[in-house]
């Protein structure tokens, strides 16, 4: 119960804080719109036959990863810079829970991106995205927010030894957009990329959202999102324990 | 002589001190890998959309991504003086302002030239596009003019950074606008007329068109009109940026807002 409360309050606190940030809030919403606009023009001027609705949906979901990739990769660095990392590690509350709440908050910011991009597509490009199964559609969005937040958590832990983790998070932005099939069908990518995409939760989240929008069974894809999220969280917790043990033994938590 | 020293030596020292991405941990992901990923992203979107060939996106994105080092670094090397609380000593120094601030632009241009050339080479290699030696020789001056004009835009963001805090947000917005308007991924002919006109007033647009022309066998003489427009835009942006720096400096003295953060 205490863990759930910490997770919920941490999520709410950071979500509200990120919403006020020009970089993590405003820019995270605006940045994918630039790419969405370019993609709309590219598909409109090309001779693709799929229509623009799948493009609008993919572009909308891109924002969830944008909001997460930079912000979630460096929360420990932020705490280290602010001088609060030692306090958090020493606190009786579980650090992994606190960190997970931050990462889920960053991916929740992506909901703004989804709404903003769909409105942008509708108003400026006249693209109407149908929602065939609203419940599946919403489940797909929840699935992708959870799986991306969990992936962000794993990245946050994996990059803990780097003072410049934000750069590692930023460099992952385009590859995830590409490999997870947000705008480009995965079948168009080289064969060796496909197994990688299967290991990434956003791939299944995108499939679930598309199924909810255009018809199809979204539940297996949502289930894959949650399974992969559980694996990311489990891996992240184990890694964090190892890293913290090592930092305590060697007194290297502050990296000074 | 002193101004030349301030321009070259002072410019390089300021660049090394204030460009926070010079460490390999940031430089490699941000300026070596990301432009390659951007090229791949748009090349594959282009394939899915059935719009242009890979070469179009390799050239467009290699040059467009160089706006990141131009704009971000230029604004960092000016606006971060305030962050490190060295702006006051800089502004009370007797050094002439032209070499003091424009000297910082030269390393930025050289670095951006490297970033664009490497992205062009690596992106081309991955997508099996080879540029002839003649093309490379013609591309170098095209890229140099492009980086000069874009650094002029960076000078403006640096000047604005003397007054506002969120230079990273501003720089990102400008890079995003260039992505849409400068013809890197969408030919100007495919944009609405008003957007194409805005694109023609922005840095990189003419240089990207010139780069595409020279890699298709065009000579520098054939693209001199495009290069002339790009250089003229660079001069306009540089003069505007420098003027804005002087304006911000005067305003900060008048209103005692030099260190306002």
Short mmCIF file of C-alpha atoms in Angstrom, two decimals:
data_model
loop_
_atom_site.label_atom_id
_atom_site.label_comp_id
_atom_site.label_asym_id
_atom_site.label_seq_id
_atom_site.Cartn_x
_atom_site.Cartn_y
_atom_site.Cartn_z
CA UNK A 1 0.00 0.00 0.00
CA UNK A 2 2.85 2.36 0.88
CA UNK A 3 4.51 1.55 -2.46
CA UNK A 4 1.33 2.27 -4.40
CA UNK A 5 0.90 5.56 -2.53
CA UNK A 6 4.48 6.58 -3.21
CA UNK A 7 4.11 5.66 -6.87
CA UNK A 8 0.84 7.59 -7.25
CA UNK A 9 1.98 10.68 -5.36
CA UNK A 10 5.39 10.68 -7.04
CA UNK A 11 3.70 10.39 -10.43
CA UNK A 12 1.28 13.24 -9.65
CA UNK A 13 3.98 15.48 -8.21
CA UNK A 14 6.34 15.04 -11.16
CA UNK A 15 3.57 15.20 -13.74
CA UNK A 16 2.49 18.58 -12.41
CA UNK A 17 6.08 19.76 -12.23
CA UNK A 18 6.90 18.62 -15.78
CA UNK A 19 3.71 20.25 -17.07
CA UNK A 20 5.09 23.61 -15.93
CA UNK A 21 8.48 23.11 -17.59
CA UNK A 22 9.18 24.88 -20.87
CA UNK A 23 11.62 22.15 -21.91
CA UNK A 24 9.96 18.98 -20.62
CA UNK A 25 6.40 20.16 -21.13
CA UNK A 26 6.01 22.76 -23.89
CA UNK A 27 8.89 21.59 -26.07
CA UNK A 28 8.01 17.93 -25.64
CA UNK A 29 4.61 18.74 -27.16
CA UNK A 30 5.93 21.04 -29.88
CA UNK A 31 8.91 18.96 -31.06
CA UNK A 32 6.92 16.00 -32.47
CA UNK A 33 4.64 18.47 -34.25
CA UNK A 34 7.56 19.56 -36.42
CA UNK A 35 8.17 15.97 -37.45
CA UNK A 36 4.46 15.28 -37.87
CA UNK A 37 4.15 18.28 -40.18
CA UNK A 38 7.08 17.16 -42.31
CA UNK A 39 5.68 13.61 -42.43
CA UNK A 40 2.23 14.87 -43.51
CA UNK A 41 3.78 16.86 -46.35
CA UNK A 42 5.98 13.93 -47.37
CA UNK A 43 3.08 11.48 -47.51
CA UNK A 44 0.84 14.03 -49.19
CA UNK A 45 3.38 14.69 -51.94
CA UNK A 46 4.22 11.00 -52.36
CA UNK A 47 2.25 8.22 -53.97
CA UNK A 48 1.56 6.12 -50.89
CA UNK A 49 -1.91 4.59 -50.93
CA UNK A 50 -2.44 4.09 -47.19
CA UNK A 51 -3.99 7.50 -46.47
CA UNK A 52 -2.85 9.98 -43.86
CA UNK A 53 -4.77 8.71 -40.83
CA UNK A 54 -2.16 6.04 -39.89
CA UNK A 55 0.55 8.66 -40.32
CA UNK A 56 -1.28 11.05 -37.99
CA UNK A 57 -1.67 8.32 -35.40
CA UNK A 58 2.00 7.31 -35.60
CA UNK A 59 3.12 10.93 -35.42
CA UNK A 60 0.90 11.46 -32.39
CA UNK A 61 2.42 8.52 -30.53
CA UNK A 62 5.97 9.64 -31.38
CA UNK A 63 5.49 12.37 -28.81
CA UNK A 64 5.17 9.88 -25.97
CA UNK A 65 8.70 8.67 -26.63
CA UNK A 66 9.99 12.22 -27.17
CA UNK A 67 8.63 13.25 -23.79
CA UNK A 68 10.28 10.26 -22.16
CA UNK A 69 13.62 9.72 -23.92
CA UNK A 70 15.52 12.77 -22.65
CA UNK A 71 13.69 13.46 -19.39
CA UNK A 72 13.51 9.88 -18.15
CA UNK A 73 17.10 9.05 -18.99
CA UNK A 74 18.49 11.61 -16.61
CA UNK A 75 16.39 11.91 -13.42
CA UNK A 76 19.22 10.53 -11.29
CA UNK A 77 21.61 13.05 -12.84
CA UNK A 78 19.10 15.80 -12.05
CA UNK A 79 18.92 14.71 -8.41
CA UNK A 80 22.73 14.44 -8.32
CA UNK A 81 23.05 17.98 -9.68
CA UNK A 82 20.52 19.31 -7.17
CA UNK A 83 22.34 17.53 -4.34
CA UNK A 84 19.32 15.43 -3.36
CA UNK A 85 20.45 12.03 -4.65
CA UNK A 86 22.11 11.01 -1.39
CA UNK A 87 18.96 11.95 0.54
CA UNK A 88 16.78 9.85 -1.76
CA UNK A 89 19.10 6.86 -1.55
CA UNK A 90 19.26 7.10 2.24
CA UNK A 91 15.48 7.51 2.61
CA UNK A 92 13.49 4.47 3.79
CA UNK A 93 11.33 4.69 0.65
CA UNK A 94 12.33 2.50 -2.24
CA UNK A 95 14.42 4.44 -4.78
CA UNK A 96 13.18 2.30 -7.67
CA UNK A 97 9.56 3.22 -6.89
CA UNK A 98 10.43 6.90 -6.78
CA UNK A 99 12.34 6.64 -10.05
CA UNK A 100 9.54 4.70 -11.74
CA UNK A 101 7.03 7.39 -10.76
CA UNK A 102 9.22 10.02 -12.45
CA UNK A 103 9.51 7.98 -15.63
CA UNK A 104 5.79 7.27 -15.77
CA UNK A 105 5.13 10.97 -15.29
CA UNK A 106 7.37 11.81 -18.27
CA UNK A 107 5.60 9.32 -20.51
CA UNK A 108 2.22 10.65 -19.31
CA UNK A 109 3.28 14.06 -20.64
CA UNK A 110 3.12 12.27 -23.98
CA UNK A 111 -0.68 12.28 -23.68
CA UNK A 112 -0.54 16.02 -24.35
CA UNK A 113 1.48 15.22 -27.49
CA UNK A 114 -1.09 12.70 -28.71
CA UNK A 115 -3.95 15.15 -28.29
CA UNK A 116 -1.98 18.09 -29.74
CA UNK A 117 -0.84 16.14 -32.81
CA UNK A 118 -4.29 14.77 -33.55
CA UNK A 119 -5.80 18.28 -33.28
CA UNK A 120 -2.95 19.65 -35.43
CA UNK A 121 -3.58 16.97 -38.07
CA UNK A 122 -7.30 17.62 -38.03
CA UNK A 123 -7.24 21.41 -38.16
CA UNK A 124 -4.30 22.03 -40.48
CA UNK A 125 -4.32 18.99 -42.71
CA UNK A 126 -7.94 17.87 -42.48
CA UNK A 127 -6.90 14.39 -41.37
CA UNK A 128 -9.63 12.55 -39.51
CA UNK A 129 -8.49 9.64 -37.38
CA UNK A 130 -11.35 7.20 -36.82
CA UNK A 131 -11.67 5.29 -33.57
CA UNK A 132 -13.33 1.98 -34.37
CA UNK A 133 -13.06 0.55 -30.84
CA UNK A 134 -12.78 3.35 -28.25
CA UNK A 135 -12.09 0.97 -25.35
CA UNK A 136 -9.27 -0.79 -27.22
CA UNK A 137 -7.94 2.57 -28.33
CA UNK A 138 -7.77 3.84 -24.74
CA UNK A 139 -6.25 0.55 -23.56
CA UNK A 140 -3.63 0.88 -26.28
CA UNK A 141 -2.75 4.39 -25.13
CA UNK A 142 -2.50 3.25 -21.50
CA UNK A 143 -0.35 0.33 -22.64
CA UNK A 144 2.07 2.50 -24.57
CA UNK A 145 2.36 5.07 -21.76
CA UNK A 146 3.13 2.31 -19.25
CA UNK A 147 5.58 0.45 -21.48
CA UNK A 148 7.41 3.63 -22.54
CA UNK A 149 7.56 4.83 -18.94
CA UNK A 150 9.01 1.46 -17.93
CA UNK A 151 11.54 1.56 -20.76
CA UNK A 152 12.48 5.04 -19.59
CA UNK A 153 12.98 3.62 -16.09
CA UNK A 154 15.35 0.96 -17.45
CA UNK A 155 17.27 3.66 -19.34
CA UNK A 156 17.42 5.88 -16.25
CA UNK A 157 19.05 3.06 -14.31
CA UNK A 158 21.30 1.94 -17.17
CA UNK A 159 22.69 5.44 -17.66
CA UNK A 160 23.18 6.13 -13.96
CA UNK A 161 26.98 6.20 -14.23
CA UNK A 162 26.93 8.86 -16.92
CA UNK A 163 26.94 12.55 -16.09
CA UNK A 164 25.60 13.25 -19.58
CA UNK A 165 22.77 10.73 -19.66
CA UNK A 166 20.46 13.17 -21.43
CA UNK A 167 22.59 12.85 -24.57
CA UNK A 168 22.22 9.07 -24.53
CA UNK A 169 18.47 9.47 -24.10
CA UNK A 170 18.27 12.01 -26.91
CA UNK A 171 20.17 9.80 -29.34
CA UNK A 172 17.58 7.05 -28.84
CA UNK A 173 14.73 9.25 -30.06
CA UNK A 174 14.94 8.65 -33.83
CA UNK A 175 15.89 4.95 -33.67
CA UNK A 176 12.85 4.15 -31.52
CA UNK A 177 10.57 6.15 -33.82
CA UNK A 178 11.95 4.19 -36.74
CA UNK A 179 12.31 0.69 -35.33
CA UNK A 180 8.93 0.65 -33.54
CA UNK A 181 7.06 1.41 -36.74
CA UNK A 182 5.46 4.71 -35.77
CA UNK A 183 5.64 6.13 -39.29
CA UNK A 184 7.37 3.44 -41.31
CA UNK A 185 5.99 -0.11 -41.56
CA UNK A 186 8.40 -2.50 -39.85
CA UNK A 187 8.27 -4.71 -42.95
CA UNK A 188 10.07 -1.95 -44.84
CA UNK A 189 13.08 -2.14 -42.50
CA UNK A 190 15.93 -4.64 -42.93
CA UNK A 191 15.11 -8.13 -41.65
CA UNK A 192 17.59 -7.99 -38.76
CA UNK A 193 15.76 -4.99 -37.30
CA UNK A 194 12.46 -6.83 -36.80
CA UNK A 195 13.51 -9.00 -33.81
CA UNK A 196 14.79 -5.82 -32.14
CA UNK A 197 11.44 -4.15 -32.64
CA UNK A 198 9.67 -7.12 -31.03
CA UNK A 199 11.66 -6.53 -27.84
CA UNK A 200 10.51 -2.93 -27.66
CA UNK A 201 7.19 -2.23 -25.94
CA UNK A 202 6.33 0.81 -28.12
CA UNK A 203 6.10 -1.53 -31.15
CA UNK A 204 3.23 -3.43 -29.52
CA UNK A 205 1.68 -0.26 -28.15
CA UNK A 206 1.57 1.24 -31.62
CA UNK A 207 -0.04 -1.93 -32.94
CA UNK A 208 -2.64 -1.84 -30.16
CA UNK A 209 -3.52 1.79 -30.85
CA UNK A 210 -3.81 1.12 -34.57
CA UNK A 211 -6.07 -1.85 -33.83
CA UNK A 212 -8.24 0.35 -31.61
CA UNK A 213 -8.44 3.05 -34.27
CA UNK A 214 -8.88 1.04 -37.44
CA UNK A 215 -10.38 -2.19 -36.15
CA UNK A 216 -8.76 -5.35 -34.88
CA UNK A 217 -7.99 -7.11 -31.64
CA UNK A 218 -5.87 -4.84 -29.48
CA UNK A 219 -5.79 -6.99 -26.35
CA UNK A 220 -2.86 -9.30 -27.29
CA UNK A 221 -0.77 -6.23 -28.14
CA UNK A 222 -1.74 -4.48 -24.89
CA UNK A 223 -0.80 -7.66 -23.02
CA UNK A 224 2.61 -7.65 -24.74
CA UNK A 225 3.06 -4.01 -23.68
CA UNK A 226 2.42 -4.92 -20.06
CA UNK A 227 4.62 -8.04 -20.16
CA UNK A 228 7.52 -6.07 -21.61
CA UNK A 229 6.89 -3.27 -19.08
CA UNK A 230 7.14 -5.84 -16.27
CA UNK A 231 10.42 -7.14 -17.73
CA UNK A 232 11.84 -3.60 -18.04
CA UNK A 233 10.86 -2.80 -14.45
CA UNK A 234 12.21 -6.10 -13.11
CA UNK A 235 15.49 -5.64 -14.97
CA UNK A 236 15.70 -2.03 -13.85
CA UNK A 237 15.15 -2.89 -10.18
CA UNK A 238 17.84 -5.60 -10.26
CA UNK A 239 20.26 -3.27 -12.01
CA UNK A 240 19.51 -0.42 -9.62
CA UNK A 241 20.18 -2.63 -6.60
CA UNK A 242 23.53 -3.66 -8.07
CA UNK A 243 24.46 -0.09 -8.93
CA UNK A 244 23.49 1.21 -5.49
CA UNK A 245 25.45 -1.55 -3.73
CA UNK A 246 28.48 -0.72 -5.82
CA UNK A 247 28.09 3.03 -5.22
CA UNK A 248 27.81 2.51 -1.46
CA UNK A 249 30.88 0.24 -1.32
CA UNK A 250 33.03 2.56 -3.43
CA UNK A 251 31.51 5.86 -2.24
CA UNK A 252 30.88 6.89 -5.85
CA UNK A 253 27.23 7.92 -5.67
CA UNK A 254 27.91 11.56 -6.40
CA UNK A 255 30.41 10.75 -9.18
CA UNK A 256 32.74 13.42 -7.86
CA UNK B 1 46.46 43.36 -33.98
CA UNK B 2 44.77 43.10 -30.62
CA UNK B 3 41.40 42.71 -32.34
CA UNK B 4 42.77 39.87 -34.46
CA UNK B 5 44.02 38.16 -31.29
CA UNK B 6 40.63 38.61 -29.65
CA UNK B 7 38.94 37.28 -32.78
CA UNK B 8 41.02 34.13 -33.25
CA UNK B 9 42.49 33.28 -29.84
CA UNK B 10 39.68 34.70 -27.72
CA UNK B 11 37.07 33.15 -29.99
CA UNK B 12 38.64 29.71 -29.73
CA UNK B 13 39.09 29.92 -25.95
CA UNK B 14 35.47 31.04 -25.47
CA UNK B 15 34.27 28.25 -27.75
CA UNK B 16 36.21 25.61 -25.83
CA UNK B 17 35.11 26.99 -22.49
CA UNK B 18 31.43 27.47 -23.19
CA UNK B 19 30.52 24.78 -25.73
CA UNK B 20 29.35 22.18 -23.23
CA UNK B 21 29.08 19.40 -25.79
CA UNK B 22 32.78 19.09 -26.61
CA UNK B 23 33.14 16.06 -24.37
CA UNK B 24 32.92 12.79 -26.37
CA UNK B 25 30.07 11.59 -24.11
CA UNK B 26 27.87 14.29 -25.64
CA UNK B 27 29.58 15.07 -28.92
CA UNK B 28 29.38 11.54 -30.31
CA UNK B 29 25.70 10.89 -29.55
CA UNK B 30 24.49 14.42 -30.28
CA UNK B 31 26.55 15.43 -33.30
CA UNK B 32 27.82 12.20 -34.86
CA UNK B 33 25.11 9.56 -34.33
CA UNK B 34 21.90 11.58 -34.23
CA UNK B 35 22.32 13.18 -37.68
CA UNK B 36 22.83 9.70 -39.14
CA UNK B 37 19.66 8.47 -37.42
CA UNK B 38 17.78 11.52 -38.71
CA UNK B 39 18.91 10.73 -42.24
CA UNK B 40 17.79 7.11 -41.87
CA UNK B 41 14.46 8.13 -40.34
CA UNK B 42 13.54 10.43 -43.19
CA UNK B 43 14.97 8.19 -45.89
CA UNK B 44 12.69 5.39 -44.68
CA UNK B 45 9.71 7.72 -44.27
CA UNK B 46 10.43 8.82 -47.83
CA UNK B 47 10.40 5.21 -48.98
CA UNK B 48 7.12 4.56 -47.14
CA UNK B 49 5.59 7.73 -48.55
CA UNK B 50 6.94 7.07 -52.03
CA UNK B 51 8.08 10.64 -52.37
CA UNK B 52 11.82 11.18 -53.07
CA UNK B 53 14.94 9.07 -53.46
CA UNK B 54 17.37 8.42 -50.61
CA UNK B 55 19.92 10.94 -51.91
CA UNK B 56 17.40 13.76 -51.44
CA UNK B 57 17.12 12.99 -47.73
CA UNK B 58 20.82 12.29 -47.18
CA UNK B 59 21.78 15.73 -48.48
CA UNK B 60 18.84 17.59 -46.96
CA UNK B 61 19.17 16.15 -43.48
CA UNK B 62 22.98 16.22 -43.31
CA UNK B 63 22.89 19.95 -43.96
CA UNK B 64 19.76 20.65 -41.92
CA UNK B 65 21.10 18.81 -38.87
CA UNK B 66 24.18 21.03 -38.92
CA UNK B 67 21.81 23.76 -37.76
CA UNK B 68 22.05 22.07 -34.33
CA UNK B 69 25.75 22.87 -33.85
CA UNK B 70 25.28 26.26 -35.49
CA UNK B 71 22.33 27.45 -33.43
CA UNK B 72 22.84 25.62 -30.14
CA UNK B 73 26.57 26.19 -29.92
CA UNK B 74 26.42 29.81 -30.99
CA UNK B 75 23.78 30.57 -28.40
CA UNK B 76 25.70 28.60 -25.74
CA UNK B 77 28.95 30.44 -26.40
CA UNK B 78 27.27 33.79 -25.89
CA UNK B 79 24.35 33.30 -23.53
CA UNK B 80 26.20 30.96 -21.17
CA UNK B 81 28.51 33.83 -20.19
CA UNK B 82 25.61 34.91 -18.01
CA UNK B 83 25.13 31.42 -16.61
CA UNK B 84 28.79 31.29 -15.57
CA UNK B 85 28.58 34.90 -14.30
CA UNK B 86 31.32 36.09 -16.66
CA UNK B 87 29.10 38.33 -18.76
CA UNK B 88 29.78 41.39 -16.61
CA UNK B 89 33.58 41.20 -16.91
CA UNK B 90 33.24 40.55 -20.66
CA UNK B 91 31.06 43.59 -21.21
CA UNK B 92 33.20 45.98 -19.19
CA UNK B 93 36.35 44.90 -21.03
CA UNK B 94 37.70 47.42 -23.56
CA UNK B 95 37.78 44.77 -26.32
CA UNK B 96 35.98 45.69 -29.50
CA UNK B 97 32.64 43.92 -29.66
CA UNK B 98 32.93 42.71 -33.27
CA UNK B 99 35.95 40.40 -32.74
CA UNK B 100 34.77 39.60 -29.22
CA UNK B 101 31.52 38.01 -30.34
CA UNK B 102 32.10 37.15 -33.99
CA UNK B 103 35.37 35.38 -33.12
CA UNK B 104 33.28 32.76 -31.38
CA UNK B 105 31.43 32.09 -34.62
CA UNK B 106 34.46 30.84 -36.54
CA UNK B 107 35.00 27.59 -34.54
CA UNK B 108 31.22 27.06 -34.65
CA UNK B 109 31.25 27.20 -38.45
CA UNK B 110 34.23 24.82 -38.71
CA UNK B 111 32.60 22.35 -36.31
CA UNK B 112 29.25 22.48 -38.13
CA UNK B 113 31.05 21.94 -41.43
CA UNK B 114 32.58 18.76 -40.01
CA UNK B 115 29.22 17.58 -38.62
CA UNK B 116 27.48 18.08 -41.97
CA UNK B 117 30.29 16.49 -43.99
CA UNK B 118 30.49 13.47 -41.70
CA UNK B 119 26.71 12.97 -41.76
CA UNK B 120 26.76 13.24 -45.54
CA UNK B 121 29.54 10.67 -45.77
CA UNK B 122 28.17 8.21 -43.20
CA UNK B 123 24.53 8.57 -44.25
CA UNK B 124 25.54 8.06 -47.85
CA UNK B 125 27.65 5.04 -46.96
CA UNK B 126 24.79 3.35 -45.07
CA UNK B 127 22.29 4.00 -47.84
CA UNK B 128 24.78 3.06 -50.57
CA UNK B 129 25.05 6.52 -52.04
CA UNK B 130 28.51 7.55 -53.15
CA UNK B 131 29.53 11.07 -54.02
CA UNK B 132 32.38 11.52 -56.46
CA UNK B 133 35.57 13.33 -55.50
CA UNK B 134 34.49 16.20 -57.74
CA UNK B 135 31.17 16.40 -55.92
CA UNK B 136 32.97 16.54 -52.57
CA UNK B 137 35.23 19.34 -53.79
CA UNK B 138 32.17 21.29 -54.86
CA UNK B 139 30.26 20.45 -51.69
CA UNK B 140 32.85 21.94 -49.35
CA UNK B 141 32.27 25.60 -50.31
CA UNK B 142 28.51 24.97 -50.41
CA UNK B 143 28.57 23.57 -46.88
CA UNK B 144 30.83 26.40 -45.68
CA UNK B 145 28.39 29.04 -46.94
CA UNK B 146 25.47 27.12 -45.40
CA UNK B 147 27.15 26.94 -42.00
CA UNK B 148 28.06 30.61 -42.15
CA UNK B 149 24.46 31.68 -42.80
CA UNK B 150 23.04 29.36 -40.16
CA UNK B 151 25.58 30.54 -37.60
CA UNK B 152 24.24 34.03 -38.27
CA UNK B 153 20.86 32.77 -37.08
CA UNK B 154 22.63 31.27 -34.06
CA UNK B 155 24.06 34.68 -33.29
CA UNK B 156 20.51 36.00 -33.04
CA UNK B 157 19.52 33.25 -30.61
CA UNK B 158 22.67 33.96 -28.61
CA UNK B 159 21.67 37.60 -28.40
CA UNK B 160 18.15 36.70 -27.29
CA UNK B 161 19.76 34.39 -24.75
CA UNK B 162 21.20 37.45 -23.07
CA UNK B 163 17.65 38.26 -22.05
CA UNK B 164 15.72 34.99 -21.76
CA UNK B 165 16.52 31.81 -19.88
CA UNK B 166 15.14 29.11 -22.16
CA UNK B 167 17.70 29.22 -24.96
CA UNK B 168 17.55 25.43 -25.36
CA UNK B 169 13.81 25.65 -26.08
CA UNK B 170 14.30 28.56 -28.50
CA UNK B 171 17.11 26.75 -30.32
CA UNK B 172 15.03 23.58 -30.62
CA UNK B 173 12.10 25.55 -32.04
CA UNK B 174 14.34 27.14 -34.67
CA UNK B 175 15.84 23.78 -35.62
CA UNK B 176 12.31 22.37 -35.92
CA UNK B 177 11.18 25.26 -38.12
CA UNK B 178 14.19 24.77 -40.38
CA UNK B 179 13.25 21.10 -40.65
CA UNK B 180 9.88 22.08 -42.09
CA UNK B 181 10.73 25.14 -44.14
CA UNK B 182 14.22 24.71 -45.59
CA UNK B 183 13.41 21.97 -48.08
CA UNK B 184 15.45 19.28 -46.33
CA UNK B 185 12.68 16.69 -46.60
CA UNK B 186 9.89 18.35 -48.55
CA UNK B 187 10.71 20.09 -51.81
CA UNK B 188 9.72 23.75 -51.72
CA UNK B 189 7.44 23.07 -54.70
CA UNK B 190 5.42 20.70 -52.51
CA UNK B 191 4.94 23.26 -49.75
CA UNK B 192 2.22 25.92 -49.81
CA UNK B 193 3.43 29.10 -51.51
CA UNK B 194 3.65 31.12 -48.29
CA UNK B 195 5.71 28.40 -46.62
CA UNK B 196 8.08 28.21 -49.57
CA UNK B 197 8.55 31.99 -49.40
CA UNK B 198 9.42 31.77 -45.70
CA UNK B 199 11.81 28.95 -46.54
CA UNK B 200 13.62 31.15 -49.05
CA UNK B 201 14.22 33.73 -46.34
CA UNK B 202 15.77 31.17 -43.98
CA UNK B 203 19.33 29.89 -43.86
CA UNK B 204 20.18 26.51 -45.44
CA UNK B 205 17.35 26.48 -48.03
CA UNK B 206 19.46 27.76 -50.93
CA UNK B 207 22.51 25.79 -49.80
CA UNK B 208 20.55 22.54 -49.73
CA UNK B 209 19.31 23.22 -53.26
CA UNK B 210 22.88 24.02 -54.33
CA UNK B 211 24.24 20.86 -52.71
CA UNK B 212 21.66 18.74 -54.52
CA UNK B 213 22.59 20.45 -57.78
CA UNK B 214 26.35 19.92 -57.44
CA UNK B 215 25.96 16.27 -56.48
CA UNK B 216 23.89 15.84 -59.62
CA UNK B 217 26.76 17.07 -61.74
CA UNK B 218 26.22 20.81 -61.53
CA UNK B 219 29.24 23.12 -61.29
CA UNK B 220 29.81 25.83 -58.72
CA UNK B 221 29.25 28.37 -61.48
CA UNK B 222 25.79 26.95 -62.10
CA UNK B 223 24.84 27.33 -58.44
CA UNK B 224 26.50 30.67 -57.81
CA UNK B 225 23.10 32.36 -57.69
CA UNK B 226 21.97 30.05 -54.91
CA UNK B 227 25.25 30.45 -53.05
CA UNK B 228 25.05 34.20 -53.43
CA UNK B 229 21.58 34.27 -51.88
CA UNK B 230 22.71 31.99 -49.05
CA UNK B 231 25.76 34.17 -48.35
CA UNK B 232 23.64 37.33 -48.48
CA UNK B 233 21.21 35.80 -45.97
CA UNK B 234 24.18 34.88 -43.79
CA UNK B 235 25.40 38.47 -43.81
CA UNK B 236 21.92 39.77 -42.98
CA UNK B 237 21.51 37.34 -40.07
CA UNK B 238 25.02 38.00 -38.78
CA UNK B 239 24.56 41.77 -38.86
CA UNK B 240 21.13 41.42 -37.24
CA UNK B 241 22.55 39.11 -34.58
CA UNK B 242 25.42 41.43 -33.79
CA UNK B 243 23.07 44.42 -33.70
CA UNK B 244 20.80 42.53 -31.33
CA UNK B 245 23.73 41.72 -29.04
CA UNK B 246 24.63 45.41 -28.85
CA UNK B 247 20.98 46.30 -28.25
CA UNK B 248 20.68 43.76 -25.44
CA UNK B 249 23.91 45.04 -23.94
CA UNK B 250 22.63 48.62 -23.93
CA UNK B 251 19.29 47.54 -22.51
CA UNK B 252 20.98 45.59 -19.74
CA UNK B 253 23.01 48.67 -18.78
CA UNK B 254 19.97 50.94 -18.90
CA UNK B 255 17.75 48.69 -16.83
CA UNK B 256 20.44 47.03 -14.69
CA UNK B 257 19.31 43.61 -15.89
CA UNK B 258 22.67 42.20 -16.92
CA UNK B 259 22.63 39.30 -14.49
CA UNK B 260 18.89 38.79 -14.42
CA UNK B 261 18.27 35.08 -14.66
#
